[in-house]
PDB file of C-alpha atoms and ligand atoms in Angstrom:
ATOM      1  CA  UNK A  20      26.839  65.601 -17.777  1.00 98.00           C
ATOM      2  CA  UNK A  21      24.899  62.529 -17.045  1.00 98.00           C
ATOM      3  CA  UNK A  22      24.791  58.646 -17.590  1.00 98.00           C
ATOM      4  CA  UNK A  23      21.323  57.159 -18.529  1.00 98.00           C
ATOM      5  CA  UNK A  24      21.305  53.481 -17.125  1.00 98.00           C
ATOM      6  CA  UNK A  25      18.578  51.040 -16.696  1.00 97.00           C
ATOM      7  CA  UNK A  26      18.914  48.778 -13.226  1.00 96.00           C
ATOM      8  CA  UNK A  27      21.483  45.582 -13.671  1.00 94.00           C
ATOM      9  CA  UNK A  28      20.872  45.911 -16.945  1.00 97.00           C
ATOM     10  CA  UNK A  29      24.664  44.653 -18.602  1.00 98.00           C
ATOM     11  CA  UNK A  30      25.249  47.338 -21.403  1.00 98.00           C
ATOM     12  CA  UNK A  31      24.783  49.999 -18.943  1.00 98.00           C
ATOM     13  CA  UNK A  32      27.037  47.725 -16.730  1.00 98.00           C
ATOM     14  CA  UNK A  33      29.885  47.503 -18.965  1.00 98.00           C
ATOM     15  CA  UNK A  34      29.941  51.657 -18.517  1.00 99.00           C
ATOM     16  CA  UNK A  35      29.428  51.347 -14.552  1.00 98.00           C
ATOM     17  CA  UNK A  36      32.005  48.776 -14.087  1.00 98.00           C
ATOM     18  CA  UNK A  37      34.491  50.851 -16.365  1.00 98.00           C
ATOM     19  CA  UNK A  38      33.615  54.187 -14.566  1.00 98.00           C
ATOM     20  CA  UNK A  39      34.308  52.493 -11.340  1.00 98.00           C
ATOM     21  CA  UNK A  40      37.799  50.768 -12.267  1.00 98.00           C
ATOM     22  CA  UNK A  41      38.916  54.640 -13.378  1.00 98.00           C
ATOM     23  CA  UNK A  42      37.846  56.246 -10.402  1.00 98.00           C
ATOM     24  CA  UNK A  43      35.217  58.546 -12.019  1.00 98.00           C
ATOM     25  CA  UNK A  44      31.874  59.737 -10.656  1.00 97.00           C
ATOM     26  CA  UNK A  45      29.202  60.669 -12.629  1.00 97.00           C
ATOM     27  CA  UNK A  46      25.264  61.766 -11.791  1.00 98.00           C
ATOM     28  CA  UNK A  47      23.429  58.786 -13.203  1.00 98.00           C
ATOM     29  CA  UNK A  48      19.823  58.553 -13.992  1.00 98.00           C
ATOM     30  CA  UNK A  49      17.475  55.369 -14.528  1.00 98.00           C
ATOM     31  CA  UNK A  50      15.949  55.527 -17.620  1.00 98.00           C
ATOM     32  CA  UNK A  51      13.328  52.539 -17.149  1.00 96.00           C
ATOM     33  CA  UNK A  52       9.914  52.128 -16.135  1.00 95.00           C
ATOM     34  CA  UNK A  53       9.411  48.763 -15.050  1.00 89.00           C
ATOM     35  CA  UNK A  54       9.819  46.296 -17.748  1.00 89.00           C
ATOM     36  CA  UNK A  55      10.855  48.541 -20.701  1.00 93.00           C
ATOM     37  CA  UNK A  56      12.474  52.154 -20.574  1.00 95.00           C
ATOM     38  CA  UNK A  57      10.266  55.307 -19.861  1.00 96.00           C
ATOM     39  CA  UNK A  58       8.327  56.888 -22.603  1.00 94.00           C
ATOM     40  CA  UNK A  59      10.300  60.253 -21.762  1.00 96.00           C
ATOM     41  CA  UNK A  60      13.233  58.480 -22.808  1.00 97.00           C
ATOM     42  CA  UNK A  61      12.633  56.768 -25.965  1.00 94.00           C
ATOM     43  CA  UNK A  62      11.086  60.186 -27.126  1.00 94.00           C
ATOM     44  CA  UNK A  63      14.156  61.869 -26.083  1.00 97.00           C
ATOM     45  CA  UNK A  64      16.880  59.510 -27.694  1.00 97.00           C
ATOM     46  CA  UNK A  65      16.371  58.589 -31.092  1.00 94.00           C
ATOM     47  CA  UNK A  66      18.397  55.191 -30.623  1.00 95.00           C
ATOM     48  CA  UNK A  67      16.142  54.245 -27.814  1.00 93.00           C
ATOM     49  CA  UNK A  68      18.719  52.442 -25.670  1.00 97.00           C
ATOM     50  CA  UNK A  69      20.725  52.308 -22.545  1.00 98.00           C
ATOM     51  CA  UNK A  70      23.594  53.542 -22.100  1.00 98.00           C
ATOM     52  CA  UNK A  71      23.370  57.196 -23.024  1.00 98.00           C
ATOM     53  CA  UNK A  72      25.838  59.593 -21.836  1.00 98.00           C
ATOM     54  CA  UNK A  73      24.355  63.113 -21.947  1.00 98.00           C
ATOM     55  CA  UNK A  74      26.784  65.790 -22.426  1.00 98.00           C
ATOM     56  CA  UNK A  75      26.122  69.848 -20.882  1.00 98.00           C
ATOM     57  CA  UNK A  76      25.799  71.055 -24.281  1.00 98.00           C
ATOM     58  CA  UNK A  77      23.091  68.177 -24.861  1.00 98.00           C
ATOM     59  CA  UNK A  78      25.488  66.197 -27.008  1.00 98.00           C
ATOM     60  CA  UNK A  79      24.231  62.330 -26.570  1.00 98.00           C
ATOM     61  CA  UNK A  80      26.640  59.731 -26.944  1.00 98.00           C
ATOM     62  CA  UNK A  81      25.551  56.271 -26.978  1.00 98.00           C
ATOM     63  CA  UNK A  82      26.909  52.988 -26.987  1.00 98.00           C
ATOM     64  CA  UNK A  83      28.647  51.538 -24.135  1.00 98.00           C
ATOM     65  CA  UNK A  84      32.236  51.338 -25.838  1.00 98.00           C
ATOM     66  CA  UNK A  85      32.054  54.989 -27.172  1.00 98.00           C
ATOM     67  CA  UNK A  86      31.020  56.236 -23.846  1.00 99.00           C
ATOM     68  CA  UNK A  87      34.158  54.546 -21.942  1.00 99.00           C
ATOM     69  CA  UNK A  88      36.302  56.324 -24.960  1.00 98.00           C
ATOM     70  CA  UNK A  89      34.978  59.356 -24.060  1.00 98.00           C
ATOM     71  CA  UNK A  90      36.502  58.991 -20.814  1.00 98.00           C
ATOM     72  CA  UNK A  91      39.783  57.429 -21.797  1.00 98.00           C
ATOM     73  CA  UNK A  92      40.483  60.060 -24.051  1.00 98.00           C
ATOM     74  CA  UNK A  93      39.454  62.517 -20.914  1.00 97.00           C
ATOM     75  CA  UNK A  94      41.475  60.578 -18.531  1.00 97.00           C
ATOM     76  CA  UNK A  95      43.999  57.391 -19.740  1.00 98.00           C
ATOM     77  CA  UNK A  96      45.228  56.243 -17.229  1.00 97.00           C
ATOM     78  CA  UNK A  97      44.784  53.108 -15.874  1.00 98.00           C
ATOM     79  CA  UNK A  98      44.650  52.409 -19.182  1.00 98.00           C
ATOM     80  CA  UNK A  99      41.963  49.802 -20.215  1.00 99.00           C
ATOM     81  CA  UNK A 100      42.744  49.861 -24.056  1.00 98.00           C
ATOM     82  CA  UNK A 101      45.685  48.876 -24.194  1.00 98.00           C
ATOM     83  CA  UNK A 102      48.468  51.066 -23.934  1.00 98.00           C
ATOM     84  CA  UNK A 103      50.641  49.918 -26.977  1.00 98.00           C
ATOM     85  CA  UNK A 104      49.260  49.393 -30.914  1.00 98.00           C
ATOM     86  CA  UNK A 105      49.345  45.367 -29.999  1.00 98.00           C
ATOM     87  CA  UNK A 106      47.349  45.754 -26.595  1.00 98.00           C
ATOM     88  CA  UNK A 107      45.090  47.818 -28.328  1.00 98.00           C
ATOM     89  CA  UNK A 108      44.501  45.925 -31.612  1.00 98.00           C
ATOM     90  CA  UNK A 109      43.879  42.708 -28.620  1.00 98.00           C
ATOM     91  CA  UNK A 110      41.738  44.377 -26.244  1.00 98.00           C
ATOM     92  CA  UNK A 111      39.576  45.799 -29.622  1.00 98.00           C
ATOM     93  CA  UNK A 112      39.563  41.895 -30.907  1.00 98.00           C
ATOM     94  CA  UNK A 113      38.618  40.374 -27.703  1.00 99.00           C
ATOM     95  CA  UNK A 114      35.701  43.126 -26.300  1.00 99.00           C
ATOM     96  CA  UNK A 115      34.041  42.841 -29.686  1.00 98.00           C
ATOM     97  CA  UNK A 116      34.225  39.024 -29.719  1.00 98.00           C
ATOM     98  CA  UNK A 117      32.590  39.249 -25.971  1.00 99.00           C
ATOM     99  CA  UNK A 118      29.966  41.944 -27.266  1.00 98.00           C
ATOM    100  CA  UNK A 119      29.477  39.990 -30.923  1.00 98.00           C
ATOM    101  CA  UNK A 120      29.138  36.257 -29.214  1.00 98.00           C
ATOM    102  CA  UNK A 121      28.945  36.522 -25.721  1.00 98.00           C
ATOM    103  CA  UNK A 122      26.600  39.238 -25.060  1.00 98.00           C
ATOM    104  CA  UNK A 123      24.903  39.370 -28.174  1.00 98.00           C
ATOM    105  CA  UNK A 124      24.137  35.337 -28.119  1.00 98.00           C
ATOM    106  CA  UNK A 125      22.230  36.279 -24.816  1.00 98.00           C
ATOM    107  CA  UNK A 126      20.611  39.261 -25.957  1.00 98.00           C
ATOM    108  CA  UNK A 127      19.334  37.014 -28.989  1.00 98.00           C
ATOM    109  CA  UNK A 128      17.973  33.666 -26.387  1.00 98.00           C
ATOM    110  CA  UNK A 129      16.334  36.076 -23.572  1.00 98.00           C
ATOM    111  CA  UNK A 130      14.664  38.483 -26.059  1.00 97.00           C
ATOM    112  CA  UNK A 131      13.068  36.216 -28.924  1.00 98.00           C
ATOM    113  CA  UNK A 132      11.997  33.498 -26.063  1.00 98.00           C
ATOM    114  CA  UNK A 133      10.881  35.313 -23.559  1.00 97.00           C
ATOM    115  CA  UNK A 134       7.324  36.723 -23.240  1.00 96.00           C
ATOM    116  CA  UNK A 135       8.740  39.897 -21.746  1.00 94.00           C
ATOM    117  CA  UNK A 136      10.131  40.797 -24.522  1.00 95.00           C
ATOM    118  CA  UNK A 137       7.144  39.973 -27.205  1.00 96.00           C
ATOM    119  CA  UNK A 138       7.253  42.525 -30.484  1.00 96.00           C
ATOM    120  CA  UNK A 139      10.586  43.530 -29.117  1.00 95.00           C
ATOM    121  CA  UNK A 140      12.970  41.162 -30.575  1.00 96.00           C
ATOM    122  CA  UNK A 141      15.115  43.998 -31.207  1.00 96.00           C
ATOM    123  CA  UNK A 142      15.563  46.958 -28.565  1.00 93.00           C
ATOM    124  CA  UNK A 143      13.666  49.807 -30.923  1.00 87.00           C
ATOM    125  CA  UNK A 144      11.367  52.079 -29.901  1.00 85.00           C
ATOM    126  CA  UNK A 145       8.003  52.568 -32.033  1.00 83.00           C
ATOM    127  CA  UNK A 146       8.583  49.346 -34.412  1.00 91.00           C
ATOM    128  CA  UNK A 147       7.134  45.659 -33.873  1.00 96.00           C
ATOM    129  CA  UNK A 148      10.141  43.859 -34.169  1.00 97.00           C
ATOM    130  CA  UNK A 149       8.236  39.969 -33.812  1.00 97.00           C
ATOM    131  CA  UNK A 150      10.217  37.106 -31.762  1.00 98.00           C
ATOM    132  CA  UNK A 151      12.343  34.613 -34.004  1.00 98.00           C
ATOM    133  CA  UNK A 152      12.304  31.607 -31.457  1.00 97.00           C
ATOM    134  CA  UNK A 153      14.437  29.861 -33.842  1.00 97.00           C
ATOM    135  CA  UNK A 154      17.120  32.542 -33.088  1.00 97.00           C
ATOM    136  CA  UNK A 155      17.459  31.021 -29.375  1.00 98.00           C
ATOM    137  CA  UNK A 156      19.140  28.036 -30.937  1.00 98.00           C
ATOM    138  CA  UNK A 157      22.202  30.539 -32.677  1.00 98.00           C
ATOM    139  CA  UNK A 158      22.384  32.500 -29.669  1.00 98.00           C
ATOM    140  CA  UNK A 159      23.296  28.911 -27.598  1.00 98.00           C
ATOM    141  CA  UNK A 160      25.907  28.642 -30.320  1.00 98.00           C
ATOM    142  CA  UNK A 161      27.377  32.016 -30.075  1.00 98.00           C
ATOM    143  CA  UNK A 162      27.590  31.283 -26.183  1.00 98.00           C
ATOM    144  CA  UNK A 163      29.584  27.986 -26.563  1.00 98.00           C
ATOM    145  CA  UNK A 164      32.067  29.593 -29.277  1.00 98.00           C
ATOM    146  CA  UNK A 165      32.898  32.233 -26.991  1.00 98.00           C
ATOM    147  CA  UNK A 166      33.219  29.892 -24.223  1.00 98.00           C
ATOM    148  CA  UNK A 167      35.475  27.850 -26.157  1.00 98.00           C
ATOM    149  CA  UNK A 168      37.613  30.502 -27.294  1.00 98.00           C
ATOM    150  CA  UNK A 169      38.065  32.219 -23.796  1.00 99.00           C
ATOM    151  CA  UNK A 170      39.213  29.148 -22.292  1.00 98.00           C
ATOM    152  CA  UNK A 171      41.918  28.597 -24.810  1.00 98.00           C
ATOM    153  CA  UNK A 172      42.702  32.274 -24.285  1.00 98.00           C
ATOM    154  CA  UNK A 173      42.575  32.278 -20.929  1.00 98.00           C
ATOM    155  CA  UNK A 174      44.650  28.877 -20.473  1.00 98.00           C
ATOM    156  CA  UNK A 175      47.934  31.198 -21.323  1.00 98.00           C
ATOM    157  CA  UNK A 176      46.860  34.925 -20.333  1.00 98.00           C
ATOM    158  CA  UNK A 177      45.739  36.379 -16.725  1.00 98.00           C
ATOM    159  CA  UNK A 178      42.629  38.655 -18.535  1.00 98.00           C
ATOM    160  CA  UNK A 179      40.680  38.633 -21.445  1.00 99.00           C
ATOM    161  CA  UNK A 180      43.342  40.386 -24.198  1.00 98.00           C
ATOM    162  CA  UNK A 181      46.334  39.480 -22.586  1.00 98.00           C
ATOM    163  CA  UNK A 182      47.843  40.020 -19.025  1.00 98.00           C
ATOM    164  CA  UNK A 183      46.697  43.499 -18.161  1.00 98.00           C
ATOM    165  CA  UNK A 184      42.751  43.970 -16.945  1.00 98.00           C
ATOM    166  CA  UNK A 185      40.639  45.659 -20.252  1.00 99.00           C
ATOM    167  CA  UNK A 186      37.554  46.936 -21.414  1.00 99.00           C
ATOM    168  CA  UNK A 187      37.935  42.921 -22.965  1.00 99.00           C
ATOM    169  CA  UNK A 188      37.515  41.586 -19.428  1.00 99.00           C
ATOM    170  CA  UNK A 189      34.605  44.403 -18.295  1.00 99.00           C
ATOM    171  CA  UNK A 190      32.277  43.186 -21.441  1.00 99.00           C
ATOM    172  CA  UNK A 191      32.934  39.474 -21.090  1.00 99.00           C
ATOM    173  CA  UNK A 192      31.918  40.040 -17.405  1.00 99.00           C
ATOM    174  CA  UNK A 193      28.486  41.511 -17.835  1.00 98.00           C
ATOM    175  CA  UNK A 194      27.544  38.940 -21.075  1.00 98.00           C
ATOM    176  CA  UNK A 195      28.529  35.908 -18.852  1.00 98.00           C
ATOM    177  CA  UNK A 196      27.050  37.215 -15.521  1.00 98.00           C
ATOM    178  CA  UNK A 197      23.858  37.787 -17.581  1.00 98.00           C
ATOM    179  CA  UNK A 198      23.644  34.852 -19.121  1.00 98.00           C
ATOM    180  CA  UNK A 199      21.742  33.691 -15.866  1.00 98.00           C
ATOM    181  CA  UNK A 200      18.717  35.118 -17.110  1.00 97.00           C
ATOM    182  CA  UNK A 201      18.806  32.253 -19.562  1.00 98.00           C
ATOM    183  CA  UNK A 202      19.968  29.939 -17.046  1.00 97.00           C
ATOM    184  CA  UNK A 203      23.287  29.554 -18.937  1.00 97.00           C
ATOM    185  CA  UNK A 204      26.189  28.683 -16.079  1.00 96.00           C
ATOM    186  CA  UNK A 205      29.659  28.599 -17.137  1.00 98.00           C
ATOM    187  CA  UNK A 206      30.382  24.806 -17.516  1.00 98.00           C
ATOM    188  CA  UNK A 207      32.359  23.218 -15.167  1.00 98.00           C
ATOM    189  CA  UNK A 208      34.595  21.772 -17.476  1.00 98.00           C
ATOM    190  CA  UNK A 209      36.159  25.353 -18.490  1.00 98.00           C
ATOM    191  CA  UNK A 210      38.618  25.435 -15.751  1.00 98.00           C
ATOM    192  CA  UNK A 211      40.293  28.884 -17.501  1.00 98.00           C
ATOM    193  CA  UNK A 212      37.233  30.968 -17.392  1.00 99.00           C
ATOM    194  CA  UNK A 213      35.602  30.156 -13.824  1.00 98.00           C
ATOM    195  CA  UNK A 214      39.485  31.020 -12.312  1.00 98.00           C
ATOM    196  CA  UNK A 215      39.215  34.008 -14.461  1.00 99.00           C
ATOM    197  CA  UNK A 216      35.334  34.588 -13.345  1.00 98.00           C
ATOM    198  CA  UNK A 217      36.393  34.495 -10.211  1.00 98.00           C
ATOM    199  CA  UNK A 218      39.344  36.664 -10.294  1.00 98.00           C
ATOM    200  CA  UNK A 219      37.538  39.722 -11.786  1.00 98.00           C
ATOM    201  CA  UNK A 220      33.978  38.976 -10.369  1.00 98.00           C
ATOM    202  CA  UNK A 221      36.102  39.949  -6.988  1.00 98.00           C
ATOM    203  CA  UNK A 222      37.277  43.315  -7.810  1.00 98.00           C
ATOM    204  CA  UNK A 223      35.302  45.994  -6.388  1.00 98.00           C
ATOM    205  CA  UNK A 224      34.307  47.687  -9.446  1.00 98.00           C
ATOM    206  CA  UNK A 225      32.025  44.389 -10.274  1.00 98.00           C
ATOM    207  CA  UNK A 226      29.506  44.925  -7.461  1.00 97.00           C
ATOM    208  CA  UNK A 227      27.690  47.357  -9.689  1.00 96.00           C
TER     209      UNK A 227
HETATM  210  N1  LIG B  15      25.017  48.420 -28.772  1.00 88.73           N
HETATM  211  C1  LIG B  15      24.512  48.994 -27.543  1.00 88.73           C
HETATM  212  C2  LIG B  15      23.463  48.069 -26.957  1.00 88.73           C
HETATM  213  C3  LIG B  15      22.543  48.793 -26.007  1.00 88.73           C
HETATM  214  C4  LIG B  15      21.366  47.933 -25.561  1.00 88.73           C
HETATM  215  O1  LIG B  15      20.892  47.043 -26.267  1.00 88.73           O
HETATM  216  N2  LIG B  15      20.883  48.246 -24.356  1.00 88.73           N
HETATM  217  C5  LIG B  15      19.700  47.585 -23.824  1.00 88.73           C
HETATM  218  C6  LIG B  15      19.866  47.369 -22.317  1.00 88.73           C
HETATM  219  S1  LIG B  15      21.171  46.249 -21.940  1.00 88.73           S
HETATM  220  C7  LIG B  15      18.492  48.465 -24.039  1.00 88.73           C
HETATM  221  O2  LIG B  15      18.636  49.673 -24.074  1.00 88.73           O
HETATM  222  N3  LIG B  15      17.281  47.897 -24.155  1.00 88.73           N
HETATM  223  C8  LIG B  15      16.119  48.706 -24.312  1.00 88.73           C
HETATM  224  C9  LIG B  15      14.880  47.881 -24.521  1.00 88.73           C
HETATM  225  O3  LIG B  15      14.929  46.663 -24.357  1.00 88.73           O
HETATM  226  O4  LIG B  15      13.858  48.498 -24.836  1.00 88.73           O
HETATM  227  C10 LIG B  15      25.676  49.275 -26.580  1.00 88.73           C
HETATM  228  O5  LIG B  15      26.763  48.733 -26.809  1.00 88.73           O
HETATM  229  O6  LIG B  15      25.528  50.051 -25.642  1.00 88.73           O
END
């Protein structure tokens, strides 16, 4: 069994971070090839992206959230879905609200504005997928809402989904922390998420 990762990229991230708050080792590989992944790998996987958890028998799972089921299935304990049906219906809300705005709204600034990413508006492999610079604009938006959300959230709960640590708190990690590639800070005024920032930026699964 392997992981495919790509550098600091943050979907890979959300895996490595999870991995590491679990305790489990894994063989990883780097998929990527200086500014895009390797030509082995987009050949090899038909969804062309990182993460990619490759099983013995070949079996490829993708998708950061499936692969960190995998594991919590394998092993559930500490459990960072939620343990009861309303943790888990809270930490599902709250990760897909970080992937949906948080993440997302920086995936959709960075790759239709930057010149890096020109024909790849979209992370497929094979298809010229042209930049939308009026996306960059939405993607701001998606940003604040989050923002604004988490701090309300955040003014009356420890983490993310409630007060227990979750996948809820790994995901909105890695979309705010790379939101610096757009030179998005978190703004001073939300007092709730820079003491939560701070709080889980500390741990030592976060250093990956
Ligand atoms: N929905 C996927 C998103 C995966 C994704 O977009 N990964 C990026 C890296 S963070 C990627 O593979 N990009 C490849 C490219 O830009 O060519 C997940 O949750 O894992």
């Amino acid at each position: 069994m392997k992981l495919h990762v790509w550098g600091r990229a943050p979907n890979p991230r959300r895996v490595k971070i999870y991995l590491a708050e679990k305790g489990i080792e894994l063989p990883m590989e780097d998929a990527g090839d200086g500014p895009t992944l390797s030509a082995d790998y987009y050949k090899s996987y038909a969804m062309s992206t990182v993460p990619m958890l490759e099983l013995d028998d070949g079996t490829q799972i993708g998708e950061a959230m499936a692969i960190c089921r995998y594991f919590e299935s394998e092993r559930p304990e500490p459990a960072l879905f939620g343990s009861t049906s309303q943790e888990r219906g809270l930490v599902e809300m709250w990760e897909r609200r970080a992937y949906d705005l948080a993440l997302t709204g920086v995936a959709e600034v960075l790759r239709n504005t930057n010149p890096a990413f020109k024909d790849r508006g979209l992370p497929v492999y094979g298809d010229v997928v042209p930049q939308v610079p009026e996306l960059a604009e939405r993607g701001k938006w998606r940003i604040a809402k989050f923002l604004d959300l988490l701090d309300e959230q955040l003014a009356s709960n420890e983490f993310v989904a409630g007060d227990k640590y979750s996948v809820a708190d790994i995901t909105s990690l890695c979309a705010l922390d790379f939101a610096k590639v757009i030179k998005e800070r978190i703004p001073e005024d939300k007092k709730n998420v820079l003491r939560w920032h701070e709080s889980v930026a500390s741990r030592p699964s976060a250093s990956v």
